[in-house]
XYZ file of C-alpha atoms in Angstrom:
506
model
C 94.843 86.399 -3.867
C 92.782 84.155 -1.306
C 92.069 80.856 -2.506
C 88.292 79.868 -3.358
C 88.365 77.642 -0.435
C 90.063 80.588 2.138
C 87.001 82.139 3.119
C 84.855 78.508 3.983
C 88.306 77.706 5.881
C 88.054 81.310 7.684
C 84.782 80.379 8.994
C 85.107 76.891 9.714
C 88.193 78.115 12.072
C 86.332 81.101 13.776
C 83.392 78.618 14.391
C 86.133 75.874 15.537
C 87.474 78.659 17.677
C 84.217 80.057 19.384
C 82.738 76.516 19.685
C 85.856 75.826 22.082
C 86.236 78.749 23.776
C 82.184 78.489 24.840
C 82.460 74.937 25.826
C 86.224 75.927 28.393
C 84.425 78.618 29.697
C 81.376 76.778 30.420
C 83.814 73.784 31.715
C 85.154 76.299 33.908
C 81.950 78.299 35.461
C 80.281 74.520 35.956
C 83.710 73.557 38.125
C 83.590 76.754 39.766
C 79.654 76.690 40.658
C 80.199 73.020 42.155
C 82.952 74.054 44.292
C 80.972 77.072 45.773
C 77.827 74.689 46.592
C 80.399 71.681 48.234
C 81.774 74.675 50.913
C 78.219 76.484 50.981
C 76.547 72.883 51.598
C 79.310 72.252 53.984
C 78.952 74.351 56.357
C 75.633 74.047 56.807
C 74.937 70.111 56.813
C 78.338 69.139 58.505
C 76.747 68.204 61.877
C 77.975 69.628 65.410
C 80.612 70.851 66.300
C 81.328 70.921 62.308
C 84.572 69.506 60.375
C 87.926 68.385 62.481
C 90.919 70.920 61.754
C 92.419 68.332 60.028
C 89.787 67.758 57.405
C 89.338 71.273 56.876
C 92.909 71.828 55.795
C 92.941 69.200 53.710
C 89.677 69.879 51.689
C 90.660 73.428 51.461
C 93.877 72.387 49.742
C 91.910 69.475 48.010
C 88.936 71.116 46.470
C 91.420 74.178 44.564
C 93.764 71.483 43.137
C 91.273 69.276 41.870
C 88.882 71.856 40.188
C 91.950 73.225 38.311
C 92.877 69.299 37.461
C 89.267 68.577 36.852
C 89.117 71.768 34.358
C 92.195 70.495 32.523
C 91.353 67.003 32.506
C 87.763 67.957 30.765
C 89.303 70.539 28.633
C 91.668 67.511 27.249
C 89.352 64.967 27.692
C 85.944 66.305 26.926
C 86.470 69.538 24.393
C 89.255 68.037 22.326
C 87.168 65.058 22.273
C 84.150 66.847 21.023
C 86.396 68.315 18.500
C 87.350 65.648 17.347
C 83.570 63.962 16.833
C 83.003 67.237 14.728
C 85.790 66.855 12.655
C 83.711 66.236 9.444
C 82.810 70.058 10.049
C 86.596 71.364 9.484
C 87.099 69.063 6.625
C 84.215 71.518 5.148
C 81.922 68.070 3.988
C 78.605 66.631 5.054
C 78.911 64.484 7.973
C 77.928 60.613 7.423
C 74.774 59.356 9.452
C 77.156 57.885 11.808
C 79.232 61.168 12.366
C 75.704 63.477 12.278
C 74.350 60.973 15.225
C 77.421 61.113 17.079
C 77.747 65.243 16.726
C 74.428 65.559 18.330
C 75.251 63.355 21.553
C 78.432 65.479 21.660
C 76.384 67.809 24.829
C 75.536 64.483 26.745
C 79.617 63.524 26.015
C 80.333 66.225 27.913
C 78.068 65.884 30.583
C 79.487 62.131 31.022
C 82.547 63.364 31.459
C 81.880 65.954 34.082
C 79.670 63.204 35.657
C 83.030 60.727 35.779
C 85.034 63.912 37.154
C 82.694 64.520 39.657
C 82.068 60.674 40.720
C 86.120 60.825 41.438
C 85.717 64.252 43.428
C 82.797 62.090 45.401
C 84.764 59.106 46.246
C 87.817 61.352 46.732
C 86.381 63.696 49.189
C 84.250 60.953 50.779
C 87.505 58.975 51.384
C 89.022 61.840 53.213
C 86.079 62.750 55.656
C 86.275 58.322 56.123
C 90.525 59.185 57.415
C 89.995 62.200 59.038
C 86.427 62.140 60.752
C 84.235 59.224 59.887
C 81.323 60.707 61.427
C 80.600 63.755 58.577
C 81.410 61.155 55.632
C 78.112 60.742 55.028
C 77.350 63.913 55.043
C 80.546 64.912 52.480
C 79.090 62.232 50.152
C 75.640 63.963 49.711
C 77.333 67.275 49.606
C 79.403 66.746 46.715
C 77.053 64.044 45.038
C 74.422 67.162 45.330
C 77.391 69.449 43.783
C 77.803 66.595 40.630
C 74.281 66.969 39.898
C 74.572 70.448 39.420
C 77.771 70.508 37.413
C 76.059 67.744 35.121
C 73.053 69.372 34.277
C 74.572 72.915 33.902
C 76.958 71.279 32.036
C 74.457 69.490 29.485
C 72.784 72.723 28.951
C 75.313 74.870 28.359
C 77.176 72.372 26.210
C 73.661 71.823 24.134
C 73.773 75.617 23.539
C 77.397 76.081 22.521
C 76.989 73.256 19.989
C 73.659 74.629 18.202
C 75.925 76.032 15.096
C 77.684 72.297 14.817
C 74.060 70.904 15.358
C 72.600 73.310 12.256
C 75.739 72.291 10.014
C 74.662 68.511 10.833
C 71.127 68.590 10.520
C 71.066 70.591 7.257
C 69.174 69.658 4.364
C 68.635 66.573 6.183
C 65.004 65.652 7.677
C 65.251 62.414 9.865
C 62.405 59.748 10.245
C 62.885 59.737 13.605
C 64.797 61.620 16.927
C 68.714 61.037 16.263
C 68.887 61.134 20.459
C 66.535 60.391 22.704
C 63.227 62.956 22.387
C 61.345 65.848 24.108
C 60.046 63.332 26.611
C 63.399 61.850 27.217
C 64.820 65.578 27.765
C 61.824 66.585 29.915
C 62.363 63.432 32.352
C 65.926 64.584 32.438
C 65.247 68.000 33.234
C 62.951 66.900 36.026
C 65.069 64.313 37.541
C 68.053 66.903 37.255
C 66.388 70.021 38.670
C 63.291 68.730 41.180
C 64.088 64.884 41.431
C 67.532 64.612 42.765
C 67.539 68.058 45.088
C 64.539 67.093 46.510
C 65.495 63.854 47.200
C 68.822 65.333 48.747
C 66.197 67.123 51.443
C 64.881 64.233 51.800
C 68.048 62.392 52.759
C 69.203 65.508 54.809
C 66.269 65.016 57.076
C 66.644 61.631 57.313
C 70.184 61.976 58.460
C 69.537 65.133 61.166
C 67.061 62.259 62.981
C 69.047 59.516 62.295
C 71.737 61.296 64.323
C 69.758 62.672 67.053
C 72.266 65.308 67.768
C 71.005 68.116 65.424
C 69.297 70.962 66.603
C 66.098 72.560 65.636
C 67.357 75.699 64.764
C 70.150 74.271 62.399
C 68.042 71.560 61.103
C 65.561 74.343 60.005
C 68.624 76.394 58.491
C 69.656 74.134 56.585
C 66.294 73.071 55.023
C 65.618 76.446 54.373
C 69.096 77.066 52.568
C 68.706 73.992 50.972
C 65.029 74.955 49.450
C 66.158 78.069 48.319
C 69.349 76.207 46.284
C 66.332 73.952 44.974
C 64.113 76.629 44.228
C 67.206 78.871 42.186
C 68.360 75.468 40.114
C 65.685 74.458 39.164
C 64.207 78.199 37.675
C 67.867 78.042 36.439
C 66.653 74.672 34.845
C 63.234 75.009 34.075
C 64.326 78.503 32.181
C 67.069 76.618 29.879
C 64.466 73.559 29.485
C 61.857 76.092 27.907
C 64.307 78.169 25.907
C 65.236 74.766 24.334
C 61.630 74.384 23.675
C 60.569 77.323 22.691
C 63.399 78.595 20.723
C 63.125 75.694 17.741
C 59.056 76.523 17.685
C 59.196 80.671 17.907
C 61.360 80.034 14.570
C 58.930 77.829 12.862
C 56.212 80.557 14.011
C 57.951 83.114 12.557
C 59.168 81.423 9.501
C 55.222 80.357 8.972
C 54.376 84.190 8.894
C 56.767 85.080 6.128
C 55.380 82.419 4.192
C 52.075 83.660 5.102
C 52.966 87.309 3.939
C 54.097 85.152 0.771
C 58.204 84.688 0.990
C 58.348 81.265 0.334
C 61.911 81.145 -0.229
C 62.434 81.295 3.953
C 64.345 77.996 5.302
C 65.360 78.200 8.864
C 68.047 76.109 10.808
C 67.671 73.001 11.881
C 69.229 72.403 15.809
C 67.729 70.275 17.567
C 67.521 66.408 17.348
C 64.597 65.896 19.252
C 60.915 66.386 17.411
C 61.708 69.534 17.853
C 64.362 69.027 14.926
C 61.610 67.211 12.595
C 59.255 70.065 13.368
C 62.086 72.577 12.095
C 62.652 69.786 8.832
C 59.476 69.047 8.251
C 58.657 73.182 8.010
C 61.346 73.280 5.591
C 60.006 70.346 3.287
C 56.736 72.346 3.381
C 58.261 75.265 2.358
C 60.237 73.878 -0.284
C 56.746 72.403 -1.666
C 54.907 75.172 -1.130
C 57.915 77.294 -3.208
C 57.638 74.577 -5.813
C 53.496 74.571 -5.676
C 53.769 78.708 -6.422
C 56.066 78.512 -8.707
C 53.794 75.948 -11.215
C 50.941 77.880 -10.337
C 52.523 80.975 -11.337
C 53.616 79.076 -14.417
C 50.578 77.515 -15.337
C 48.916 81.285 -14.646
C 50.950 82.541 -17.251
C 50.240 79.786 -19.912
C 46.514 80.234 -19.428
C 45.564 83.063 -17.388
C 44.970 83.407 -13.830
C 41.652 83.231 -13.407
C 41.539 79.963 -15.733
C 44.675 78.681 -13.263
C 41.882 79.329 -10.571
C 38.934 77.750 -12.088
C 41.529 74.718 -12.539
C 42.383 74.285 -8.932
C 39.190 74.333 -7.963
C 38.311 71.083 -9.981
C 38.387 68.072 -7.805
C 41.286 65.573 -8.587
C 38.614 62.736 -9.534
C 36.972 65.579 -11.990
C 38.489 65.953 -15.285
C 37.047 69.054 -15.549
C 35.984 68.447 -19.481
C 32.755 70.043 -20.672
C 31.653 73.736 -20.236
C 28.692 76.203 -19.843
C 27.215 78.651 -21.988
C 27.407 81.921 -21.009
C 27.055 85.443 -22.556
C 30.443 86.864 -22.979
C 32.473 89.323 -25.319
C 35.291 88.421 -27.418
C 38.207 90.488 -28.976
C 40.021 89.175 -31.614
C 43.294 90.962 -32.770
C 45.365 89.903 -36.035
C 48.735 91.411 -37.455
C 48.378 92.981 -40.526
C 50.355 91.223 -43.545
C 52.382 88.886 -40.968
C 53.325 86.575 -43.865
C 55.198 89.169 -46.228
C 56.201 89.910 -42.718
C 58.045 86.625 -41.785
C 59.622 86.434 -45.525
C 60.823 89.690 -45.514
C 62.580 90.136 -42.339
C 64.923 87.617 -40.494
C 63.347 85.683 -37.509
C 64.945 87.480 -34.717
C 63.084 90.792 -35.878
C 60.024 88.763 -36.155
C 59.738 87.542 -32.557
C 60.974 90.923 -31.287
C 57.922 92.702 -32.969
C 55.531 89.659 -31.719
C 56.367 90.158 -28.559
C 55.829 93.791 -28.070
C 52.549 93.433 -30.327
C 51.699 90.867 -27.800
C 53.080 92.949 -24.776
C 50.407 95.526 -25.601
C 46.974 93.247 -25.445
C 48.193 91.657 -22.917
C 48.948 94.486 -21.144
C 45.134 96.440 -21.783
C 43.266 92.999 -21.677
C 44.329 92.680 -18.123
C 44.089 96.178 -17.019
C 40.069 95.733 -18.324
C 39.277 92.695 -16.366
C 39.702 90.670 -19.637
C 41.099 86.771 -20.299
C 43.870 86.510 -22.710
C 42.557 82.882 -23.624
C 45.195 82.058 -26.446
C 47.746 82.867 -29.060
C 47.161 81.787 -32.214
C 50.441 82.465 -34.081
C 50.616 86.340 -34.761
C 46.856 86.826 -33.141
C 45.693 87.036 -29.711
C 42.277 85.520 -28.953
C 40.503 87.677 -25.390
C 37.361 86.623 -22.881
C 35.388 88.963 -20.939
C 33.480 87.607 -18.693
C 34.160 84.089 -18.666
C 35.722 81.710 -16.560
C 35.076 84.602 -14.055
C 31.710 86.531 -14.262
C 31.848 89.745 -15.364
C 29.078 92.418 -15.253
C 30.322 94.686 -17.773
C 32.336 92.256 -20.342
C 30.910 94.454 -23.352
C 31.938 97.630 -21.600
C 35.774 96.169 -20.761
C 35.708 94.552 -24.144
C 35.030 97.327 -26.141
C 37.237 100.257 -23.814
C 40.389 97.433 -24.161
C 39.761 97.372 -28.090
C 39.974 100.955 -28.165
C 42.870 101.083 -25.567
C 44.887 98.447 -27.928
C 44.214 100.562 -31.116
C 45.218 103.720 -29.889
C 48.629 101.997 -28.199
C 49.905 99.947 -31.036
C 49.103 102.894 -33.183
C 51.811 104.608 -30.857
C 53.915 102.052 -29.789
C 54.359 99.349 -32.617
C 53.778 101.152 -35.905
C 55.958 99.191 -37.681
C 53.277 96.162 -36.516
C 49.365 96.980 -37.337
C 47.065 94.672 -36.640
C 43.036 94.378 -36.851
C 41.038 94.326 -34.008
C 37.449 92.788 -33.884
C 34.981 93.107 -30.515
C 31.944 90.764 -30.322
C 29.003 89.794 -27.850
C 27.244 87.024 -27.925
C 26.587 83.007 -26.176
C 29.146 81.285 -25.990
C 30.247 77.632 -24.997
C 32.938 78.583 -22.363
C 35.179 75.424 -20.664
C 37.545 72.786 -21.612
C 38.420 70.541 -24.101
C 40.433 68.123 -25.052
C 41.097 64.742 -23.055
C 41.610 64.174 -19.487
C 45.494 63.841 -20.160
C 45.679 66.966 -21.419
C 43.416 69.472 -22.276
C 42.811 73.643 -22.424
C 40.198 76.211 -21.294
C 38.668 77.436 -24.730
C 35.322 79.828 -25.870
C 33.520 78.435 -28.377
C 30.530 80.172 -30.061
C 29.251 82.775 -32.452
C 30.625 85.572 -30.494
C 34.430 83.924 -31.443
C 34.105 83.626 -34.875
C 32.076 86.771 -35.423
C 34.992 89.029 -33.718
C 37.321 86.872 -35.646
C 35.403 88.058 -39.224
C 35.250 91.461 -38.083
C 39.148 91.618 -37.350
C 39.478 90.626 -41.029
C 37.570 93.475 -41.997
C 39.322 95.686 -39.890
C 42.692 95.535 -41.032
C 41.283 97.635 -44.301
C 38.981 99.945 -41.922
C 40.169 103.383 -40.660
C 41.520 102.839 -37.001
C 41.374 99.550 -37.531
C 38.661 98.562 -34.704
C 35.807 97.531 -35.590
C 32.806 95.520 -32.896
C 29.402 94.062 -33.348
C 26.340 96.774 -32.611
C 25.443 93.689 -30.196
C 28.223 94.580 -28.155
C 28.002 98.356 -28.226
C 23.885 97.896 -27.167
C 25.159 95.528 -24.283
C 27.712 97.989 -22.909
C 27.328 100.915 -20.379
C 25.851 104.206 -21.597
C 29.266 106.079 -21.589
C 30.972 103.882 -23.740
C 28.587 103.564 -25.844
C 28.906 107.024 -26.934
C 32.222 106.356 -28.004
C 30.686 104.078 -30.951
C 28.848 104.536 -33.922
C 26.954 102.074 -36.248
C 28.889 101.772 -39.444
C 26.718 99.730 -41.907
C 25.489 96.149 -42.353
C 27.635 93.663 -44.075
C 26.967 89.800 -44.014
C 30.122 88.341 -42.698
C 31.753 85.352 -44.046
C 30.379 82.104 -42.811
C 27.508 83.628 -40.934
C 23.860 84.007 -42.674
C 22.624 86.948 -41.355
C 24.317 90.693 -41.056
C 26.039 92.426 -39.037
C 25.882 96.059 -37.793
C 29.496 97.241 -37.558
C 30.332 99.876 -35.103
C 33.268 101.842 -35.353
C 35.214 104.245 -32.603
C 34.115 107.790 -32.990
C 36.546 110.608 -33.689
C-alpha cells in the first residue's frame, strides 16, 4: 500500500520532471535559433569579398562545439540551478519569503546565464575575426551581440512560461503588498528594449558601418537592410505576441473567474502566476472572493434566522442607522400552536420531541413560504407568520388564509401524531424592530398578533382546527373567500369587543 505522502511525492516528481525537460528544450531551441541568425547575419553583413577561408573554417568548427558546450554548460549551470532555488517545492512545504522571491526571479536566472554564455560566444568569435581578418571583426561583434539578444529574450520568455506551475505553488494563498520582481512597466520596457530597441539600433549601426567603410554596395547595403527588417519585424511579433499572452493570460482568468461568481459560484479561486500587478490582481480577486463566499454565507445564515425578506430590509439600513422603530401597516397574521405540547415533553424522551418539532415546523415553513408569507419567529412549539410586511403584499389576507388552510390539511396528513391550532387574523399592525442597537429583531406588534394568537387557542378544540377573523376573510379575494364561512361571535380573551370566527368550509 502507497504511503499517504506517495501520491504528493508522484506529483512533485512529474512536475520536477516536466519543469526540466521544458526549460533543456527551451535551452536548446534558444542555442539553436542564435546559431542560425550568427551564419544568416553573416553572410549578409560580412562586407566584400566576405569572410577569409581561414575564418570560415574555423567558425564553422567553432559555432557547433560551442552551442553543444553552451547547452551543457546552461543545462548544469542554469536548470540544475533553478532546481535547486525551487527546492522548497520537492520538500512538499511552503516556500519562505526569501525562497518565494527568489523562485520568481528563477526566468531572469536563466536569462543571465544565457546572457554570460552568449557575452563569451561574443568575445570568442570577435577574437577570432581580430586573428584571422581584422577587417569583419566589427562586423562579427554585432552579429553575434544581435544573436545574444535574441537568445536572452527568447530565453526569458520561455523560461517565464515553463516556470508558471512553480510560480502558482509559490504565490498560493499568499497576496503580496507589493510586485516580488520588478512590475508590468519594468517587463514592458524590457520587452521593448529586447524586441524594437536593440534590433533597431543594430540597423542603425549596420548603416553606420556600410558608410563608414565606403566599400559597400547599394544593392547589398539594401539586402541586408531589408533582411535585417524582416528579422526585426518576425522577433519582435514573436515578442510582442509572448508580451501580451503574459498580459492577457493572468486578466482573461480573473474575467472569467468574475463571471462564475457573477452566475453565483463563489467558491472559484484561480492561480496565482505572476509576480508583477498582474499577480496582486489574481490575489486580490481571490481575497474578494473569499469575502464575498464569507458575505453569502452570513447572509444566507442570517436569512434563515429571520427570513429573507427581513435579511433584505436589514441590508438596506445604512450602517449609521440602527434601524430601531417601525411602521404601521395593515397586515395578516397566522398563529399556529401544538396541541398539548407539555404532556407532550413529559411523556416522551427529548429526542422524539425535537424530531416531531421539526417536521411540525418543516410544514409552516414550508406553506408560509410557498404563499408569499414571513415566518417572523418561533416561539417554543408555535410558529408566529407575516403577510405582507417587511415586504408589501397585495393579497396578505388571501395568502394568509390559503397557507392556514394548506397547513391544516398537511399536518392533518403528515404529522398526526402532532396537532396543532391554527389562528388567521387581519388587522394594523406596528411592523419593525426592536430591541437595542447591539442587538435587536424584526417583530409585528398589534391587534392582528394577539387576535390570531386567541383564535389559535380556540382552535385546538374546533373541528379542523383553523379558525380566522371575518376581518380577514372580508379583506381577501372573492375565491377564497368562498372557502370560509362565519362561525359565530365570541369575545376573545383580552380584547373588548367580538369576534366573528370563520371557519374552512367542507
Amino acid at each position: 500500500m502507497d504511503s499517504p505522502g506517495s501520491g504528493l511525492e508522484h506529483d512533485t516528481a512529474a512536475l520536477r520532471r516536466r519543469v526540466q525537460g521544458r526549460l533543456t528544450a527551451s535551452l536548446i531551441a534558444t542555442h539553436v535559433i542564435g546559431a542560425l541568425v550568427v551564419v544568416g547575419l553573416a553572410a549578409l553583413l560580412m562586407p566584400s569579398p566576405g569572410m577569409s577561408g581561414d575564418l570560415v573554417r574555423v567558425t564553422a568548427v567553432a559555432v557547433p562545439v560551442y552551442v553543444v558546450s553552451a547547452v551543457v554548460a546552461g543545462t548544469l549551470w542554469g536548470t540544475r540551478g533553478a532546481l535547486r532555488t525551487l527546492r522548497w517545492a520537492a520538500e512538499g512545504r511552503r516556500p519562505t519569503d526569501a525562497e518565494r522571491a527568489a523562485s520568481l526571479r528563477v526566468p531572469l536566472r536563466l536569462t543571465s546565464v544565457q546572457a554570460v554564455l552568449w557575452g563569451v560566444a561574443t568575445l570568442l568569435f570577435g577574437g577570432l575575426a581580430a586573428v584571422f581578418q581584422p577587417e569583419v571583426m566589427l562586423t562579427e561583434l554585432l552579429v553575434v551581440a544581435f544573436a545574444a539578444v535574441v537568445v536572452c529574450a527568447i530565453a526569458y520568455l520561455f523560461g517565464e512560461f515553463a516556470l508558471r506551475p512553480y510560480a502558482a505553488l509559490a504565490l498560493a494563498g499568499t497576496t503580496p503588498p507589493r510586485p516580488l520582481h520588478g512590475g508590468v512597466n519594468l517587463r514592458m520596457l524590457l520587452f521593448w528594449c529586447l524586441g524594437t530597441g536593440v534590433p533597431v539600433a543594430g540597423l542603425v549601426v549596420t548603416a553606420v558601418l556600410a558608410w563608414v567603410r565606403g566599400d559597400v554596395s547599394t544593392t547589398k547595403l539594401a539586402v541586408s537592410v531589408i533582411v535585417l527588417g524582416l528579422v526585426v519585424l518576425c522577433f519582435g511579433l514573436l515578442v510582442t505576441v509572448f508580451t501580451a499572452r503574459a498580459v492577457v493570460n493572468p486578466i482573461t482568468s480573473v474575467q472569467d473567474a468574475l463571471n462564475r461568481v457573477r452566475a453565483g459560484d463563489f467558491a472559484v479561486e484561480i492561480p496565482v502566476y505572476d509576480g508583477t500587478e498582474l499577480g496582486l490582481l489574481q490575489a486580490g480577486f481571490n481575497g474578494m472572493a473569499a469575502g464575498l463566499a464569507e458575505r453569502e454565507r452570513l447572509r444566507d445564515l442570517f436569512g434563515r434566522h429571520v427570513g429573507h425578506e427581513v435579511a433584505v430590509e436589514a441590508m438596506r439600513t445604512s450602517e449609521d442607522d440602527t434601524g430601531l422603530g417601525g411602521t404601521v401597516r395593515t397586515v395578516s397574521v397566522l398563529f399556529a400552536d401544538l396541541v398539548g405540547s407539555t404532556a407532550l415533553a413529559a411523556s416522551r424522551p427529548p429526542e422524539e420531541v425535537v424530531a416531531l418539532l421539526n417536521r411540525f415546523f418543516a410544514v409552516v415553513v414550508d406553506e408560509v413560504g410557498r404563499h408569499h408569507g414571513l415566518v417572523n419567529k418561533f416561539v417554543g412549539d408555535a410558529v408566529l407568520a407575516v403577510f405582507g410586511a417587511p415586504a408589501a403584499l397585495d393579497d396578505h389576507a388571501t395568502c394568509a388564509l390559503a397557507a392556514g388552510r394548506a397547513i391544516a390539511r398537511r399536518l392533518a396528513e403528515e404529522v398526526p401524531d402532532g396537532p396543532a391550532g391554527i389562528g388567521v387574523a387581519t388587522g394594523d399592525a406596528v411592523a419593525g424592530n426592536v430591541g437595542d442597537p447591539r442587538r435587536f429583531e424584526y417583530t409585528v406588534i398589534g391587534d392582528p398578533v394577539n387576535e390570531a394568537a386567541r383564535l389559535t387557542e380556540l382552535a385546538k378544540t374546533a373541528p379542523g382546527r383553523l379558525l380566522a377573523s371575518w376581518t380577514a376573510v372580508e379583506a381577501s379575494a372573492a375565491e377564497e373567500a368562498a372557502r370560509w364561512t362565519a362561525a359565530g361571535d365570541v369575545t376573545l380573551r383580552g380584547r373588548t369587543r367580538p369576534t366573528t370566527l370563520a371557519s374552512p368550509r367542507g
